[in-house]
Coordinates of C-alpha atoms in Angstrom, one line a residue:
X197 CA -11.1 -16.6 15.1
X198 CA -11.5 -13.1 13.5
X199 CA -11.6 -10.6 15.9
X200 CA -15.2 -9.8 18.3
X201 CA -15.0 -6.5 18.0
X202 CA -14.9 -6.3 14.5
X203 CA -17.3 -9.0 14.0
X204 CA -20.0 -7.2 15.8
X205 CA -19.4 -3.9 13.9
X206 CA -20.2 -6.6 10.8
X207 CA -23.1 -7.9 12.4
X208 CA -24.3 -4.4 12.8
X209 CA -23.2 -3.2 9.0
X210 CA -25.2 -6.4 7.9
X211 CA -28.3 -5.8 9.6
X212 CA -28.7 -2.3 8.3
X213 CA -27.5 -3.2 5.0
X214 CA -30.1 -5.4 4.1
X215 CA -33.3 -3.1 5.1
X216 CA -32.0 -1.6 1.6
X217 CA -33.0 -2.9 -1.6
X218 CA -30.2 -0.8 -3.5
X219 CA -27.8 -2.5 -1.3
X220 CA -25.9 -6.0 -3.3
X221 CA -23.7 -7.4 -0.8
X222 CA -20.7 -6.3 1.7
X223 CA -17.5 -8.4 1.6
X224 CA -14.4 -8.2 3.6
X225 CA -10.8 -7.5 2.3
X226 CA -7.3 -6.5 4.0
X227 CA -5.9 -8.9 6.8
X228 CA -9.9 -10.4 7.1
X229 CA -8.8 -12.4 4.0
X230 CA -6.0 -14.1 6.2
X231 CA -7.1 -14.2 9.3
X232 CA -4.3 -11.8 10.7
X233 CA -6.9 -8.8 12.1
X234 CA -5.7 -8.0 15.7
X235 CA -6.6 -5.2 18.2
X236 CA -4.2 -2.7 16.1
X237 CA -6.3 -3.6 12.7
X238 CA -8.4 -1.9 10.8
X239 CA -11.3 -3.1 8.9
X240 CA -11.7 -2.8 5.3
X241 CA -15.2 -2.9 3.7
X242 CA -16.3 -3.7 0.5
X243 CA -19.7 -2.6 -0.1
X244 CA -21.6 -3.2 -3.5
X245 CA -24.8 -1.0 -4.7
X246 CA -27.2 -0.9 -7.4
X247 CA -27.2 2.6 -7.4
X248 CA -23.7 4.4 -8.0
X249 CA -22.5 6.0 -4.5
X250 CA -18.9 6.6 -5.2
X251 CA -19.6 10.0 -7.1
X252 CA -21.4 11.3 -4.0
X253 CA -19.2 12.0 -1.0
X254 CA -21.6 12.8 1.2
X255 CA -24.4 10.1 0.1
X256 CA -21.1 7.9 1.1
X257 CA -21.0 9.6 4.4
X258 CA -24.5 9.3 4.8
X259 CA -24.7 5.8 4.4
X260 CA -21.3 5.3 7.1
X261 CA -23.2 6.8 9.5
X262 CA -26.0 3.9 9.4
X263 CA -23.4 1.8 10.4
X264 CA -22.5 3.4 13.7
X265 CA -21.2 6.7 15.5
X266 CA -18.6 8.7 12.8
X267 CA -16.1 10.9 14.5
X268 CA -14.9 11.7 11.0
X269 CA -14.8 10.5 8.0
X270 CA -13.1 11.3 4.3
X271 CA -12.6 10.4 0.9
X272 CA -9.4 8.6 -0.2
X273 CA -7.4 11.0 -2.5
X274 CA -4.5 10.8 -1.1
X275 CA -4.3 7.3 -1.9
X276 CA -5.6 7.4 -5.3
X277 CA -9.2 6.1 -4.8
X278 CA -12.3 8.1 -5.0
X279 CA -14.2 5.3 -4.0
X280 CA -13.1 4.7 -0.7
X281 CA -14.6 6.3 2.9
X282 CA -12.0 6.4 5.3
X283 CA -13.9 6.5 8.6
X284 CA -13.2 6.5 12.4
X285 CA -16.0 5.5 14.3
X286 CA -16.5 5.3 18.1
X287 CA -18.1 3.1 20.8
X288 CA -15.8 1.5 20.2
X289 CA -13.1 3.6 18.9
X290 CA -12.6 1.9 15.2
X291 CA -10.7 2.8 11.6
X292 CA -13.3 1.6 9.1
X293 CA -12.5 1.9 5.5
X294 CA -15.6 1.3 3.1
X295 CA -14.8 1.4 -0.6
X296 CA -18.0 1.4 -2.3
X297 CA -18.7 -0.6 -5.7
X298 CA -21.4 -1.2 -8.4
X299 CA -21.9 -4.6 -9.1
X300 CA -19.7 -3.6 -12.2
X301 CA -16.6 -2.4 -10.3
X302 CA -16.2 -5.5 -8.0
X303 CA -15.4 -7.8 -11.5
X304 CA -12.3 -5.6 -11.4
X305 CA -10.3 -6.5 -8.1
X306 CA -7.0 -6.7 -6.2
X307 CA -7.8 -9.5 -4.4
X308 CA -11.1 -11.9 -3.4
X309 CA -12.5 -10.4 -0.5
X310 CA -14.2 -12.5 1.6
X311 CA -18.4 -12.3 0.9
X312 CA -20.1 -12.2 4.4
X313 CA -23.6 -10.7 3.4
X314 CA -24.7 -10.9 -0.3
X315 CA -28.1 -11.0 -2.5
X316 CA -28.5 -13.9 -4.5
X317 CA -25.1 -15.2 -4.6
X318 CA -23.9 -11.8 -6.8
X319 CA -20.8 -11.1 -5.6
X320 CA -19.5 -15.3 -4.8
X321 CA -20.6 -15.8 -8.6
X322 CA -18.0 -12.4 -9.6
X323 CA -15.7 -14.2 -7.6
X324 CA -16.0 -17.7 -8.8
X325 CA -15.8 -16.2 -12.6
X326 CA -13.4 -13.6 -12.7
X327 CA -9.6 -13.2 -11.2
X328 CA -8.4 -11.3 -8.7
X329 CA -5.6 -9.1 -10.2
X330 CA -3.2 -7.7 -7.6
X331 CA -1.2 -4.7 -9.3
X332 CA 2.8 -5.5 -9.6
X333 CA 5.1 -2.5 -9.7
X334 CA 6.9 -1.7 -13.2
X335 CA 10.6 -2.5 -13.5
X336 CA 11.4 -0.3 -15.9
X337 CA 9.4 2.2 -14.4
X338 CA 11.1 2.1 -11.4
X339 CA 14.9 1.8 -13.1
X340 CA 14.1 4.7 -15.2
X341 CA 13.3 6.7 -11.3
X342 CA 15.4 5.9 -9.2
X343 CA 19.0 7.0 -9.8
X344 CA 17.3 11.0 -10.3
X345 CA 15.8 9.8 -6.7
X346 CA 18.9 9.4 -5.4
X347 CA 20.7 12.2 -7.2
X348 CA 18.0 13.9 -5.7
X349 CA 18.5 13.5 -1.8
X350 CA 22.0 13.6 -2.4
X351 CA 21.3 17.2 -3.4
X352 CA 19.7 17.8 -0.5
X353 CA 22.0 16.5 2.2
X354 CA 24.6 18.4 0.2
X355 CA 22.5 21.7 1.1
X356 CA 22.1 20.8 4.6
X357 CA 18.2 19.9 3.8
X358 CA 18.4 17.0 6.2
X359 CA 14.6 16.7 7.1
X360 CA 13.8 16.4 3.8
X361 CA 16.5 13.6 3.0
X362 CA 15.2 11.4 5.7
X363 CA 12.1 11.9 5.0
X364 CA 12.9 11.2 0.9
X365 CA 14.7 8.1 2.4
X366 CA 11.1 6.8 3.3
X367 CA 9.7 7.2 0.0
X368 CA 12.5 5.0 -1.6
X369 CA 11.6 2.4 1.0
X370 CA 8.0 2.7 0.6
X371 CA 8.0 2.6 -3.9
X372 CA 11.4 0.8 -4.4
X373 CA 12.8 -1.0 -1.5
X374 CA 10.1 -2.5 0.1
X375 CA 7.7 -3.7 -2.7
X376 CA 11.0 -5.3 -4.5
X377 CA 12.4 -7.2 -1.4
X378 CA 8.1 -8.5 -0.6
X379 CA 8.5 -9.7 -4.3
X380 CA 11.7 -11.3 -3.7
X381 CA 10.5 -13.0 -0.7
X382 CA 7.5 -14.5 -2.3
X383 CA 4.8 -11.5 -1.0
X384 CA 2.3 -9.1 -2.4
X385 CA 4.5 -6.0 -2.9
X386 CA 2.4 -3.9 -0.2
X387 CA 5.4 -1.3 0.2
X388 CA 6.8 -1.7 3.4
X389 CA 3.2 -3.5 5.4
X390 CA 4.5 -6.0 7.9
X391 CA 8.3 -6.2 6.7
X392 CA 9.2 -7.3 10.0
X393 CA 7.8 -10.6 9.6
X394 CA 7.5 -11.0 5.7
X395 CA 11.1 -10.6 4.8
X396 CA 13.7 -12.6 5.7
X397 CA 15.5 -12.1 8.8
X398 CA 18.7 -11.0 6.6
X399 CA 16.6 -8.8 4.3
X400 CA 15.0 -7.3 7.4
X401 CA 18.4 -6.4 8.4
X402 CA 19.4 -4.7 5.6
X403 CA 16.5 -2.6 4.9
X404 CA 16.9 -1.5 8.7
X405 CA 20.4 -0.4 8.0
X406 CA 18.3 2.7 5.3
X407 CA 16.6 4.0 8.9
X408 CA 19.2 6.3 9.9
X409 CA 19.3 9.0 12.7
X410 CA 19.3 12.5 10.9
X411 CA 23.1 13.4 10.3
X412 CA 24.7 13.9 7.2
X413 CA 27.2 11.2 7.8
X414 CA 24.5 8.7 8.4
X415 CA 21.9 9.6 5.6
X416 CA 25.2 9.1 3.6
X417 CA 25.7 6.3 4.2
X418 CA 21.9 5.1 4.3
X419 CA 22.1 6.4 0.7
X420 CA 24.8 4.2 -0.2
X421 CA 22.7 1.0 1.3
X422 CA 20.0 2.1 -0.9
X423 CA 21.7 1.6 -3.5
X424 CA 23.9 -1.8 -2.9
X425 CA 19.9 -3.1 -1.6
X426 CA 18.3 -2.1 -5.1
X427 CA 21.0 -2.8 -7.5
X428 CA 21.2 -6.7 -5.2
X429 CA 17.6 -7.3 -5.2
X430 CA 17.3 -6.6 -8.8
X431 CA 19.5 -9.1 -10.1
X432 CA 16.8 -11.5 -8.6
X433 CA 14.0 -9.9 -10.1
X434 CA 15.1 -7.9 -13.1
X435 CA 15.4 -10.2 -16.8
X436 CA 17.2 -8.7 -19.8
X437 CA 14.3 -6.3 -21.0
X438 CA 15.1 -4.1 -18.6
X439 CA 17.1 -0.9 -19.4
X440 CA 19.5 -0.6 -16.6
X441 CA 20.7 3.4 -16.7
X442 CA 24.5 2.5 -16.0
X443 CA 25.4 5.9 -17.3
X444 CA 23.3 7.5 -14.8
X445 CA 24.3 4.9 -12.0
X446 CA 27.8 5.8 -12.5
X447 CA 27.5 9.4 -12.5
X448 CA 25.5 9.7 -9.2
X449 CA 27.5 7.5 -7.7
X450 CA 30.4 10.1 -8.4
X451 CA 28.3 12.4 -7.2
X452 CA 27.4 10.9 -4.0
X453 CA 31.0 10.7 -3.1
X454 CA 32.1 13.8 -3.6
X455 CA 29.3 15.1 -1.1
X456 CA 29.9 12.3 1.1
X457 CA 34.0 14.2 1.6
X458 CA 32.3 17.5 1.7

């Protein structure tokens, strides 16, 4: 059973929703979809309009504040979508994020969120007609990346910049590591979301072994684990089409070593 709290806020969001004849339907995507929500969740929205909201930040805000009490809300840049109302409401304290649609926009979707309040079965008919399309990352893409990545916090653990190797040790895990071991172990490649129980307990392990306290002898060698993890996890994944960049592999390796005796 899906959380009360969150179910009430619905309840709520439905009831207001409705007194509006631009409003299509309001469906529910994230953890909702598989029955995973807990206390520590948040709750992500999909609302669908005649009208076109999504150019109007504050005719989005205006609209999240029907819902409930907004402590503060924002627009998701930062994570690459316009569309999306990050919110924080209170009584009680809740992370709301409401991405708002035309009836256009939801054909084009990530996953089939869950329809809890719709106007003549619009959105369940989208849904029934069109696939869900959950974006994959780009081998090549990443190949072509990742050894200048690691040349690159090499460089900075060779200048004593160790902050900002541990911190560039995050991003690796977050685009490269974690998307390609969910892949490997049958998951949506959602970074590093719930690794501790989606990975194996031996691919857990290894990842761990990247989180390093903040010495040049151990960013070192959580450099080096990098490494052996991506160049292991794409023989599983990787077929022939893909342009390994031994030449580069090879000379940062080099590299590497000689900072590592520095």
């Amino acid at each position: 059973m899906q959380h009360t709290i969150f179910q009430s806020f619905i309840n709520n969001a439905i009831a207001v929703l409705q007194e509006s004849t631009d409003m299509l339907g309001l469906a529910i995507a994230g953890s909702w979809i598989t029955h995973e929500t807990d206390s520590f969740s948040d709750l992500d929205l999909v609302l669908v309009s005649t009208t076109k909201i999504s150019d109007n930040p504050e005719q989005m805000k205006a609209v999240a504040n029907q819902l409930g009490t907004v402590l503060s809300a924002f627009t998701g840049e930062h994570v690459g979508e316009t569309r999306l109302l990050i919110c924080l409401y209170s009584n009680p304290l809740l992370h709301v994020d409401i991405k708002f649609l035309t009836l256009d926009e939801f054909h084009h979707r990530v996953e089939n969120p869950v329809v809890v309040w719709e106007r003549n079965h619009q959105l369940t008919n989208i849904i029934l007609k069109t696939p869900a399309v959950w974006p994959y990352p780009d081998y090549q893409w990443i190949e072509d990346r990742f050894w200048v990545w690691i040349h690159y916090a090499t460089l900075k653990i060779g200048r004593g910049e160790l902050f900002e190797a541990f911190d560039f040790l995050g991003f690796i895990r977050m685009v490269v590591l974690g998307p390609l071991l969910h892949i490997k172990n049958g998951n949506q490649p959602r970074g590093v979301r719930k690794v501790e129980t989606k990975l194996t307990l031996e691919d857990f392990a290894e990842l761990r072994k990247t989180v390093v306290p903040m010495t040049k002898t151990d960013l070192v060698a959580a450099l080096w684990k990098s490494i052996q993890l991506y160049e292991d996890v794409r023989k599983h994944l990787f077929d022939t089409n893909i342009m390994l960049k031994e030449d580069a592999a090879q000379e940062v390796k080099v590299y590497l070593q000689k900072v590592e005796k520095m």
